[in-house]
Short mmCIF file of C-alpha atoms and ligand atoms in Angstrom, two decimals:
data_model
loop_
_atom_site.label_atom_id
_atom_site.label_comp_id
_atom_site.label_asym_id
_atom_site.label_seq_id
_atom_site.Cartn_x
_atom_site.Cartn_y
_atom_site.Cartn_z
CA UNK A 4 0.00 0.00 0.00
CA UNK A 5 1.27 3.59 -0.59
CA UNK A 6 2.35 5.60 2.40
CA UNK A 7 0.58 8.78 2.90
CA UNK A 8 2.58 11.97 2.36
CA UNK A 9 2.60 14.08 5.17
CA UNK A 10 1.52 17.59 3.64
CA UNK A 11 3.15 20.71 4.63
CA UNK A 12 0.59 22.67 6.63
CA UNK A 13 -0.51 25.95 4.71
CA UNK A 14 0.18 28.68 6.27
CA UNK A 15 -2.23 31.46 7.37
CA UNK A 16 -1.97 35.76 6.98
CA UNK A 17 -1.68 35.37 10.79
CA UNK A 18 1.04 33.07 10.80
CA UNK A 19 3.86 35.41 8.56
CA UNK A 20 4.20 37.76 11.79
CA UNK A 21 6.14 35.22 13.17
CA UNK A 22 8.24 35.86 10.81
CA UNK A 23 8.95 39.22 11.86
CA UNK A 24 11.34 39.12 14.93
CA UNK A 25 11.10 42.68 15.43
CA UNK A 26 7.48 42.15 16.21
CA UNK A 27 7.97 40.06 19.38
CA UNK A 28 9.55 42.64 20.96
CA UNK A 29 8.50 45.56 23.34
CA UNK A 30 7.82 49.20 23.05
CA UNK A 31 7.70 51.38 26.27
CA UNK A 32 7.00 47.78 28.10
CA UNK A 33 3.86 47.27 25.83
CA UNK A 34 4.15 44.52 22.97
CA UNK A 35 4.35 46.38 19.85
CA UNK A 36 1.57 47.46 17.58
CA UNK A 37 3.39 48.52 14.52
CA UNK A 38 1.00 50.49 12.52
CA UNK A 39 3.41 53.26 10.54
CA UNK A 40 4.40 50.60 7.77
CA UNK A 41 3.63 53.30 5.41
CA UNK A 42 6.72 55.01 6.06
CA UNK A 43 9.01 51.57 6.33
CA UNK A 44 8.23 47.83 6.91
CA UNK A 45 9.57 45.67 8.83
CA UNK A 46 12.16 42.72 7.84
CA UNK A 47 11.33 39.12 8.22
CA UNK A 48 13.93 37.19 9.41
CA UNK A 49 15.07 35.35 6.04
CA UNK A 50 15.79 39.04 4.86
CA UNK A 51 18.15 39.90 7.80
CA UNK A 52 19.70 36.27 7.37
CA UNK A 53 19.92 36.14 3.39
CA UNK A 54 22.23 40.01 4.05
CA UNK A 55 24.41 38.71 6.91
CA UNK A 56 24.93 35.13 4.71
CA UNK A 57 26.34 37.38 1.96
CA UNK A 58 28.60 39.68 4.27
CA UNK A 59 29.55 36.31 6.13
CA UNK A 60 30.55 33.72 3.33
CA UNK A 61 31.25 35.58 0.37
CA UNK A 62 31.09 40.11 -0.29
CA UNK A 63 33.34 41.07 -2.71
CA UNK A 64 32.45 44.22 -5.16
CA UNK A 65 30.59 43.14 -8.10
CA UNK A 66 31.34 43.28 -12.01
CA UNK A 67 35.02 43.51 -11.74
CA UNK A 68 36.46 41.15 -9.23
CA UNK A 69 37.76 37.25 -11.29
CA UNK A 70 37.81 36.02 -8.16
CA UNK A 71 35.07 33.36 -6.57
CA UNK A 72 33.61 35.68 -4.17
CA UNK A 73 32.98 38.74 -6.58
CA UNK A 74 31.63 36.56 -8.72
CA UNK A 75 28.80 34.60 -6.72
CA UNK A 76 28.06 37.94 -5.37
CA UNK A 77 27.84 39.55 -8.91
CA UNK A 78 25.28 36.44 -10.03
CA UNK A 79 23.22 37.25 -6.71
CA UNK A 80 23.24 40.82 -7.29
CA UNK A 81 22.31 40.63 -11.02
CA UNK A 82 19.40 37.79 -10.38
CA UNK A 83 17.52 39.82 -8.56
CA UNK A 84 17.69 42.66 -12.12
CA UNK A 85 15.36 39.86 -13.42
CA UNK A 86 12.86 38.80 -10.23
CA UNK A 87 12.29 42.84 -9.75
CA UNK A 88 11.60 42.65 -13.89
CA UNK A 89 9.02 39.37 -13.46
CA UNK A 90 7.66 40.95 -10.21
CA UNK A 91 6.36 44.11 -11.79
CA UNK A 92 6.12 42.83 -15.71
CA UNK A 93 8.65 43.97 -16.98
CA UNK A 94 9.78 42.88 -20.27
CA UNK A 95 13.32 42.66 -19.92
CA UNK A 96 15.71 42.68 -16.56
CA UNK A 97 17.84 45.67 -18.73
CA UNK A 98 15.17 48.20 -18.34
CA UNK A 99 15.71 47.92 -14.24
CA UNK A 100 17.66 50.17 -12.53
CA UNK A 101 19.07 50.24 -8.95
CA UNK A 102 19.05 53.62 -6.95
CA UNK A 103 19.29 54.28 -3.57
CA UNK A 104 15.17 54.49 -3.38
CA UNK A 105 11.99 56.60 -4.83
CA UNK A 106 13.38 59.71 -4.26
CA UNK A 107 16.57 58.99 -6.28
CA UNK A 108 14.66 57.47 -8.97
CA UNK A 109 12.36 60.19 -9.57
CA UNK A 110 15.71 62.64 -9.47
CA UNK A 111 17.09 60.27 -12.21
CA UNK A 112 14.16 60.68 -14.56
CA UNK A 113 13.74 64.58 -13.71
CA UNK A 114 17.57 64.97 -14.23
CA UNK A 115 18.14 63.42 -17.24
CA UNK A 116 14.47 62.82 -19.01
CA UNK A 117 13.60 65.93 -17.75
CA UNK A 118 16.43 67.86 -18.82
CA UNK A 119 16.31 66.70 -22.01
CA UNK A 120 13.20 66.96 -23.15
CA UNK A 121 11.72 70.37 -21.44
CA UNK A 122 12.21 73.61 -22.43
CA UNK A 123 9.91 76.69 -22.12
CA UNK A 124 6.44 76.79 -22.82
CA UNK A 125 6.58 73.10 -22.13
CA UNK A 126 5.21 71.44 -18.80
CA UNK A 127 5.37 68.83 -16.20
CA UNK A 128 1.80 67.32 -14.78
CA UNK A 129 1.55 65.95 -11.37
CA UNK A 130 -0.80 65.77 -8.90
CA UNK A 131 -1.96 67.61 -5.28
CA UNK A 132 -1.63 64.12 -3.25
CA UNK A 133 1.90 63.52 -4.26
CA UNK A 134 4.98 62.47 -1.90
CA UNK A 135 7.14 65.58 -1.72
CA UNK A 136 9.62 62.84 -3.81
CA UNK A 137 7.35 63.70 -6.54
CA UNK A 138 7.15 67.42 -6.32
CA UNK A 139 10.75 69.05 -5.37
CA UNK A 140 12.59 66.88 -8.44
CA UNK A 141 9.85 68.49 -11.07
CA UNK A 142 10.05 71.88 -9.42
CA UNK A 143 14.27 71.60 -9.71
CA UNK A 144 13.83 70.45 -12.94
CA UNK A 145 11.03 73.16 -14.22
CA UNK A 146 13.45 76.22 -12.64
CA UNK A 147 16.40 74.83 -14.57
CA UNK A 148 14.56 74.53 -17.99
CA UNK A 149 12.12 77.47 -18.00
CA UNK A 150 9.15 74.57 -18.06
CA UNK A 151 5.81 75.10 -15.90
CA UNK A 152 4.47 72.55 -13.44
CA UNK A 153 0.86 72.17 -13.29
CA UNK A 154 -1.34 70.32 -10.67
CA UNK A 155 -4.29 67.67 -10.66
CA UNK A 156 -6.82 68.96 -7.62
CA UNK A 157 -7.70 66.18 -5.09
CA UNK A 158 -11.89 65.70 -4.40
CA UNK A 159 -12.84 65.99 -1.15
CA UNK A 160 -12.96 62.32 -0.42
CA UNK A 161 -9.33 62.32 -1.01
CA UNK A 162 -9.57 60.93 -4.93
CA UNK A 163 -8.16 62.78 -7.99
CA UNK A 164 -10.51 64.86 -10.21
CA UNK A 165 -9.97 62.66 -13.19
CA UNK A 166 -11.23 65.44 -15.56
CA UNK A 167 -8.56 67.46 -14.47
CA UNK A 168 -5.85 65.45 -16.34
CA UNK A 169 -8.16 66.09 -19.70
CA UNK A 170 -8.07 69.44 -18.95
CA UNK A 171 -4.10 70.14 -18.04
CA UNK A 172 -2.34 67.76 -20.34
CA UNK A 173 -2.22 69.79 -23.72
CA UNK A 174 0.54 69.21 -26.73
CA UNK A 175 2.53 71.01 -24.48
CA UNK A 176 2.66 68.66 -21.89
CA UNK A 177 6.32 66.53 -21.65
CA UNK A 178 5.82 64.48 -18.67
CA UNK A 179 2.67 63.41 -16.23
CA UNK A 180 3.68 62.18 -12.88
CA UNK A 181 1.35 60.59 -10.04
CA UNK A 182 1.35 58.42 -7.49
CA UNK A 183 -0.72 55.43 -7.47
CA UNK A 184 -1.60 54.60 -3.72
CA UNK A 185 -1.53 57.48 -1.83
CA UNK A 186 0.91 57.51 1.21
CA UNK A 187 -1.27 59.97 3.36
CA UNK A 188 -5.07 59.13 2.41
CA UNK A 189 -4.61 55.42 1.33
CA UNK A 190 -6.31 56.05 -2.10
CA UNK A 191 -5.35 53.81 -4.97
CA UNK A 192 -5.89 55.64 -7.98
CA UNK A 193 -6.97 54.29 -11.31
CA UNK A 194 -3.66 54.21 -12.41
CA UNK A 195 -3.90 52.74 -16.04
CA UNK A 196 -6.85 54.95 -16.59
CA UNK A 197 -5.47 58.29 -15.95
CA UNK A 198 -2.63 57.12 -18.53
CA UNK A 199 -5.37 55.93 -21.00
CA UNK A 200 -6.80 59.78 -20.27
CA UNK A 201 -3.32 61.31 -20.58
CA UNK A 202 -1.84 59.37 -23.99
CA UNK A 203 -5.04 60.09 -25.46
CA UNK A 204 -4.74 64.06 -24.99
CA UNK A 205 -1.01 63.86 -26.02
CA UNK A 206 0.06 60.76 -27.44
CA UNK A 207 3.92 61.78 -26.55
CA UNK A 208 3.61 62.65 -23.40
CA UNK A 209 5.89 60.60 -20.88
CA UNK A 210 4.16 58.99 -18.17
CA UNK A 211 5.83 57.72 -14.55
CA UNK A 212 4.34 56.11 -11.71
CA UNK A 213 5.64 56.39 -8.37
CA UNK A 214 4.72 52.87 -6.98
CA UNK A 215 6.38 53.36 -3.47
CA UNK A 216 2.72 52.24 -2.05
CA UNK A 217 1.37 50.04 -4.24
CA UNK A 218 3.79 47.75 -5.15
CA UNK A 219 3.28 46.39 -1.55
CA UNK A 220 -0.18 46.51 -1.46
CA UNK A 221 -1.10 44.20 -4.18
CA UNK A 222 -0.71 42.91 -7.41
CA UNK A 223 1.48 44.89 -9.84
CA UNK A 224 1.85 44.45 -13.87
CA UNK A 225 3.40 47.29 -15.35
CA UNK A 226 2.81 47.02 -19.05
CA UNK A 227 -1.02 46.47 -17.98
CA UNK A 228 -0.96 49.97 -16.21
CA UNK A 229 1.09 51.13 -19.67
CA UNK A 230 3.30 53.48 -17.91
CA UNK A 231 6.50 54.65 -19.48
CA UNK A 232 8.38 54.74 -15.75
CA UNK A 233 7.75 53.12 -12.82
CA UNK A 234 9.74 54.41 -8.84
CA UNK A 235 9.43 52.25 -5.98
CA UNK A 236 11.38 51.55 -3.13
CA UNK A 237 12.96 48.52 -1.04
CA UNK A 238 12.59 49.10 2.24
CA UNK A 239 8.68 49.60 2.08
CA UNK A 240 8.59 46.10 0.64
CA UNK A 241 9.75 44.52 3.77
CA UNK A 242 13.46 44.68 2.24
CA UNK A 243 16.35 47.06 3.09
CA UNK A 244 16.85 50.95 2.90
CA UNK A 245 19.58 52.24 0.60
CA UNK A 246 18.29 50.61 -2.84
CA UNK A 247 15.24 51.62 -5.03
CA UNK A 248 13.96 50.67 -8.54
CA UNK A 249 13.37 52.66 -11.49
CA UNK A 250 11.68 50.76 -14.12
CA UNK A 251 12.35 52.35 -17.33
CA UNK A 252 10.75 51.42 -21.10
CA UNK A 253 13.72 50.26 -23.25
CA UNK A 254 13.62 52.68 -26.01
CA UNK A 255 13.28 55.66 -23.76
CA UNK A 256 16.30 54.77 -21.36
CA UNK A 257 18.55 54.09 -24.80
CA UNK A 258 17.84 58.86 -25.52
CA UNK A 259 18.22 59.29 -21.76
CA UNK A 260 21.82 60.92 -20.88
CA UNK A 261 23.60 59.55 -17.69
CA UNK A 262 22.10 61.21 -14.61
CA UNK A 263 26.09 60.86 -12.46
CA UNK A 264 29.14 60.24 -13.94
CA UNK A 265 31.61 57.69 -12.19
CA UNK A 266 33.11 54.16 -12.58
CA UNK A 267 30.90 50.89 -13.63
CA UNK A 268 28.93 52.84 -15.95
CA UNK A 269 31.84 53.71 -18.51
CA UNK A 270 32.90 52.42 -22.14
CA UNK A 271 35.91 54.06 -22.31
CA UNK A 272 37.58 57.14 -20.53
CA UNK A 273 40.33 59.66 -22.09
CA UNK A 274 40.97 63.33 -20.88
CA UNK A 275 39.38 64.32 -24.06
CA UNK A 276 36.03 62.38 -23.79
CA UNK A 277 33.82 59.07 -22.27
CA UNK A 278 31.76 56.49 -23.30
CA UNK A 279 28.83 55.00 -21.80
CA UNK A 280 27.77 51.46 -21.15
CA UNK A 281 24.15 50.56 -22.10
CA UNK A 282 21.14 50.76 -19.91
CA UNK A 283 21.14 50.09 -16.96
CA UNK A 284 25.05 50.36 -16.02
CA UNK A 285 24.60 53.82 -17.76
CA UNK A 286 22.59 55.09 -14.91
CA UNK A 287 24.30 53.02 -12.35
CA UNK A 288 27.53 55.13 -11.46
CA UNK A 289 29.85 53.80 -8.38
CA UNK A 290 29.50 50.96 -6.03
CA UNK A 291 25.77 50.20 -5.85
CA UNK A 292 23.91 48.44 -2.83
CA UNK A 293 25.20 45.11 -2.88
CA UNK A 294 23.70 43.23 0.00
CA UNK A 295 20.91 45.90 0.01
CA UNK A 296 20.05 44.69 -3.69
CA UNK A 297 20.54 41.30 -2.47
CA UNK A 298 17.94 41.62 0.34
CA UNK A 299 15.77 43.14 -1.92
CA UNK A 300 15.63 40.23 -4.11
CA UNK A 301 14.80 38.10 -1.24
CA UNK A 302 11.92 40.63 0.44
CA UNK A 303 10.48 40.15 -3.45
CA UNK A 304 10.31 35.92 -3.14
CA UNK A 305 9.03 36.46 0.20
CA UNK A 306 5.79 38.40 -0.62
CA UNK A 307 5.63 37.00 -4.02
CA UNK A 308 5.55 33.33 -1.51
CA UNK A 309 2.82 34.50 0.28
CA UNK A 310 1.00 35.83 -2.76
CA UNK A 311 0.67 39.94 -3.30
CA UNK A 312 -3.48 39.28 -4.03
CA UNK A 313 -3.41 37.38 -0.39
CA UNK A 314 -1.61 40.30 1.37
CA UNK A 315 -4.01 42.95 -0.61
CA UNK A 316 -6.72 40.95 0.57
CA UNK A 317 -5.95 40.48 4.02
CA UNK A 318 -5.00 44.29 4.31
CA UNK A 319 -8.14 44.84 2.84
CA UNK A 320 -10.27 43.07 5.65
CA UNK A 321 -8.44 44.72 8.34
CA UNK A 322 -8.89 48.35 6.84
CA UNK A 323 -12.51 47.57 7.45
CA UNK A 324 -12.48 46.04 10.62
CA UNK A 325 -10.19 48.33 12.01
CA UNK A 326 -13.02 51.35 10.45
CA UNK A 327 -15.40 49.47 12.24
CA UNK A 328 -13.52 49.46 15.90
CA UNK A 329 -12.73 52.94 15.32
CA UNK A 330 -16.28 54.48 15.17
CA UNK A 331 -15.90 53.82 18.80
CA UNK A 332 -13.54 56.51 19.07
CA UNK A 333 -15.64 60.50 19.07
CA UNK A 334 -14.38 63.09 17.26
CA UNK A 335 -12.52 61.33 14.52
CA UNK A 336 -12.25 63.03 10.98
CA UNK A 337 -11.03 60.86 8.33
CA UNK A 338 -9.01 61.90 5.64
CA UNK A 339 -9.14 59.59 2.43
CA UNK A 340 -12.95 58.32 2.30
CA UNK A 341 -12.62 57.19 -1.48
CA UNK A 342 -14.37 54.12 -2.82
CA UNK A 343 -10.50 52.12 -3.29
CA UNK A 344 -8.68 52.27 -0.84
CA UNK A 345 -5.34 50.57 0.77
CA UNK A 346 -4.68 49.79 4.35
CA UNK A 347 -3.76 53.14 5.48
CA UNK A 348 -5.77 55.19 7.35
CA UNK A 349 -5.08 59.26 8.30
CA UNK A 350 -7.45 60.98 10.80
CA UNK A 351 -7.58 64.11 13.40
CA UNK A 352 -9.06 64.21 16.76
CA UNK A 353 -11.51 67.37 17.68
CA UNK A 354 -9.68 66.54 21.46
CA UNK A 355 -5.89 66.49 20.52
CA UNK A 356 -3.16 67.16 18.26
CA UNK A 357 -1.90 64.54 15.75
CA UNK A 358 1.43 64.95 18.23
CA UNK A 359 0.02 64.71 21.52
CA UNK A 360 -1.55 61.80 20.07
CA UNK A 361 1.25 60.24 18.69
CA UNK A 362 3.05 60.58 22.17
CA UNK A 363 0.54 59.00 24.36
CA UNK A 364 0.17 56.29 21.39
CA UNK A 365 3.60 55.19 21.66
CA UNK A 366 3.53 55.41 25.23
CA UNK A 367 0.76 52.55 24.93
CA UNK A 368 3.24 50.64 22.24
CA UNK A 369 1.20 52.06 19.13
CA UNK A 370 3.22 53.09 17.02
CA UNK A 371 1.84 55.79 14.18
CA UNK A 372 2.85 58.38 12.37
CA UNK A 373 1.74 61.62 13.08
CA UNK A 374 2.76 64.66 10.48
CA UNK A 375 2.53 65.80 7.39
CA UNK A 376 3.93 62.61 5.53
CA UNK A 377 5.70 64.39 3.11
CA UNK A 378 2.94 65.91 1.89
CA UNK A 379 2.43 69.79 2.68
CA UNK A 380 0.67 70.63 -0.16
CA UNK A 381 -1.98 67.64 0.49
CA UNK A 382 -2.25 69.00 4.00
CA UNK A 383 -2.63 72.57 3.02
CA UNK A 384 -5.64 71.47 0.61
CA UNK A 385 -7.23 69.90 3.68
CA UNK A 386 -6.55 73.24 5.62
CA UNK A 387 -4.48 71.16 8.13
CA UNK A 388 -0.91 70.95 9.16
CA UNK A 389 -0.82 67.12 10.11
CA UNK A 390 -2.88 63.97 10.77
CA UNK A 391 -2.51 60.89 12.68
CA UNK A 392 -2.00 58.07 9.82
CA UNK A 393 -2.08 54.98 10.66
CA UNK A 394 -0.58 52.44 8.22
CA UNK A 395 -0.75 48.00 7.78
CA UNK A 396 1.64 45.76 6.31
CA UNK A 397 1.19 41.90 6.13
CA UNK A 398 1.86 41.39 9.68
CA UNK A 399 -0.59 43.56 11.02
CA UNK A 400 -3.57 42.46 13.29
CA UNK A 401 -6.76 42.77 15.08
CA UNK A 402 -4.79 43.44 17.89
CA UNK A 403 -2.98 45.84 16.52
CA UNK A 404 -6.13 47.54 16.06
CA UNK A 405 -7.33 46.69 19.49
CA UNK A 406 -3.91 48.14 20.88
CA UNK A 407 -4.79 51.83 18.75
CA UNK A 408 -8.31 51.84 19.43
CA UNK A 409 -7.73 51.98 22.91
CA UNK A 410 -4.30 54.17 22.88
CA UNK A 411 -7.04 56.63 21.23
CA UNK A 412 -9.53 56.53 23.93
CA UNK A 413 -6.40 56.97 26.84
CA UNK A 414 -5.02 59.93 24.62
CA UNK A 415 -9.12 61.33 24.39
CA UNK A 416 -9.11 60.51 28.11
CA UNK A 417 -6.07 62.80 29.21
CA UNK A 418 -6.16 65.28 26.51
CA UNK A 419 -9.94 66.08 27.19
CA UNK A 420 -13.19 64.90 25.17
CA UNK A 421 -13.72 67.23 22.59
CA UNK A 422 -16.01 69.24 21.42
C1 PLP B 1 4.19 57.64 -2.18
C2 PLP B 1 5.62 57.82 -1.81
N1 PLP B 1 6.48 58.31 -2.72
C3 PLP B 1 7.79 58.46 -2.45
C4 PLP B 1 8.29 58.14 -1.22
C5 PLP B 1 9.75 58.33 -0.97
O1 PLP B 1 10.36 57.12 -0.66
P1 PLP B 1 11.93 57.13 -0.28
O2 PLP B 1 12.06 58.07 0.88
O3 PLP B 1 12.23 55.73 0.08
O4 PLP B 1 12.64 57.63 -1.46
C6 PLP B 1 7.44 57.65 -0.23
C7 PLP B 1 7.93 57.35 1.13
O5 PLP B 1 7.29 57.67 2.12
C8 PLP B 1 6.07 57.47 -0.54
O6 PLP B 1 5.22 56.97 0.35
#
């Protein structure tokens, strides 16, 4: 008779926080509640093991070394070029490039894209929700090429006014840049629609996507969203700071002029003149992030193990539970009420400041992040200075949400009840 094969057990949403060690630990004596993965996630431990493997058995700098070491380390490194391609669509691992994270990708395109193709009388489209990542760089950019930057107005339920694109993008319109999950209101927006809106005004027009949020909320396929550029970064995907993706289509990186000059991204060098490697070593200039890239790759199997629909799903199901619990809390004002949403939520008390509240939160082991978020111009719209935002990530629970609800009521408690 055939044995029976013991099956592996399948493993749960509520099982991958185990993962986390980070998580097991206390905050001001409380367990943790770690609600500001918005602004960073955490690392699971095969992360934090694959980086200390590489730095233990075999670092060496990449691409040049003919030694063993450099040149497992160079295979690692360049691997994960083709799992970030296959995670987000792409068609080719040569249209990926490595920065340091969003910010430095959106310089690269404003820097070199930018610089190339603006002049005056031409402008750059973006929108009032963005990450200030995706305002300074256009506003540097725009100063230095006499080009104007115009701005998509947010809705009051914190979703874009999609007619707005129809009306701003003219012929004279180079590049459109927008976020597509909102880091302060949570909204995702209808990313390959506003690009459908956009290319149909102006066929030429270039179009990026800063995916810093939404590549770890769910599901992402760039050449379905038909972007031209794509930004995220690694260490909101539950990998490492100090490396970011730009995502670049092929034929557009080939006219783009190197954004820094340095070794590793050279032909040839004389006094007299250089020559440039292909995309992406072109736009890859020094020692990159070696065991940051190499985390990266391994944050990427990770989620893509669990399955991004299951995390959007489960972070789905808690951004309405925790919605519900919350109404137990008076005097909260939400910010971000759209119909699609991702597991973030930003609110202000009528009893307390966002800081006060932040304080007493963490002095409960909540942490949130209260601020701005990197979005003044958002807040300014709203007529505030700062919420309280409140952010999930895969590991995130009802208790989590049990630990916040009732950090809130404390904080209502000592800072008075409102109006
Ligand atoms: C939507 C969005 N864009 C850009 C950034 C900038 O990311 P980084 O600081 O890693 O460059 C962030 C980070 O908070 C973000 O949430």
């Amino acid at each position: 008779m055939a044995k029976a094969v013991a099956q592996k057990p399948q493993r749960t949403m509520a099982d991958y926080r185990a993962d986390f060690p980070i998580l097991a630990k206390a905050m001001n004596g409380k367990p943790v509640a770690y609600l500001d993965t918005g602004a960073s996630a955490q690392k699971p431990q095969i992360v934090i093991d694959t980086m200390k493997d590489v730095m233990e058995t075999h670092y060496a700098n990449i691409h040049r070394g003919l030694y063993e070491f450099s040149q497992i380390t160079t295979t690692e490194f360049e691997a994960v070029r083709s799992k970030v391609a296959g995670f987000i669509g792409a068609g080719a691992a040569d249209e990926i490039i490595f920065t340091r994270n969003t910010t430095e990708a959106i310089n690269l395109v404003a820097q070199s894209w930018g610089r190339k193709v603006l002049q005056r009388g031409d402008d750059v489209v973006i929108t009032e929700m963005e990450h200030h990542a995706n305002i300074v760089p256009w506003q540097l950019v725009c100063g230095m090429t006499g080009a104007k930057l115009k701005v998509v107005p947010v809705n009051d339920d914190g979703t874009l006014n999609l007619a707005a694109f129809e009306h701003l993008v003219t012929d004279n319109t180079k590049i459109v840049s927008f976020v597509h999950v909102s880091n302060s209101l949570g909204t995702i927006n209808p990313a390959k629609k506003i690009i459908e809106i956009c290319k149909a005004k102006n066929p030429d027009v270039t179009m990026l996507v800063d995916g810093s949020q939404s590549v770890v909320h769910g599901p992402v396929n760039i050449q379905d969203i038909g972007c031209d550029f794509f930004a995220f970064t690694g260490h909101k995907l539950y990998g490492p700071t100090g490396v970011g993706v730009l995502w670049g289509r092929a034929d557009i990186l080939e006219r783009m002029p190197p954004y820094q000059g340095g070794g590793d991204m050279i032909e040839r060098v004389t006094f007299e003149k250089t020559s440039f490697k292909e995309a992406p070593a072109k736009f890859e200039a020094g020692t990159p992030a070696i065991v940051e890239v190499i985390g990266l790759g391994t944050a990427i199997d990770y989620v893509q193990g669990i399955g991004m629909a299951a995390i959007a799903a489960h972070e789905k199901s808690l951004f309405e539970y925790a919605m519900k619990e919350l109404a137990a809390v008076p005097g909260l004002t939400y910010y971000g009420t759209g119909p699609e949403k991702a597991g973030i939520i930003s609110f202000r008390a009528d009893w307390g400041h966002p800081s006060d509240i932040g304080m007493i939160l963490d002095q409960c082991g909540v942490a949130v992040r209260s601020g701005h978020h990197c979005c003044q111009p958002l807040m300014q719209r709203y007529g505030v200075e700062a919420t309280v935002r409140a952010s999930f990530g895969l590991y995130s629970n009802k208790d989590d949400i049990a630990a916040l609800v009732a950090g809130l009521q404390k904080a209502r408690s000592l800072l008075g009840s409102g109006t």
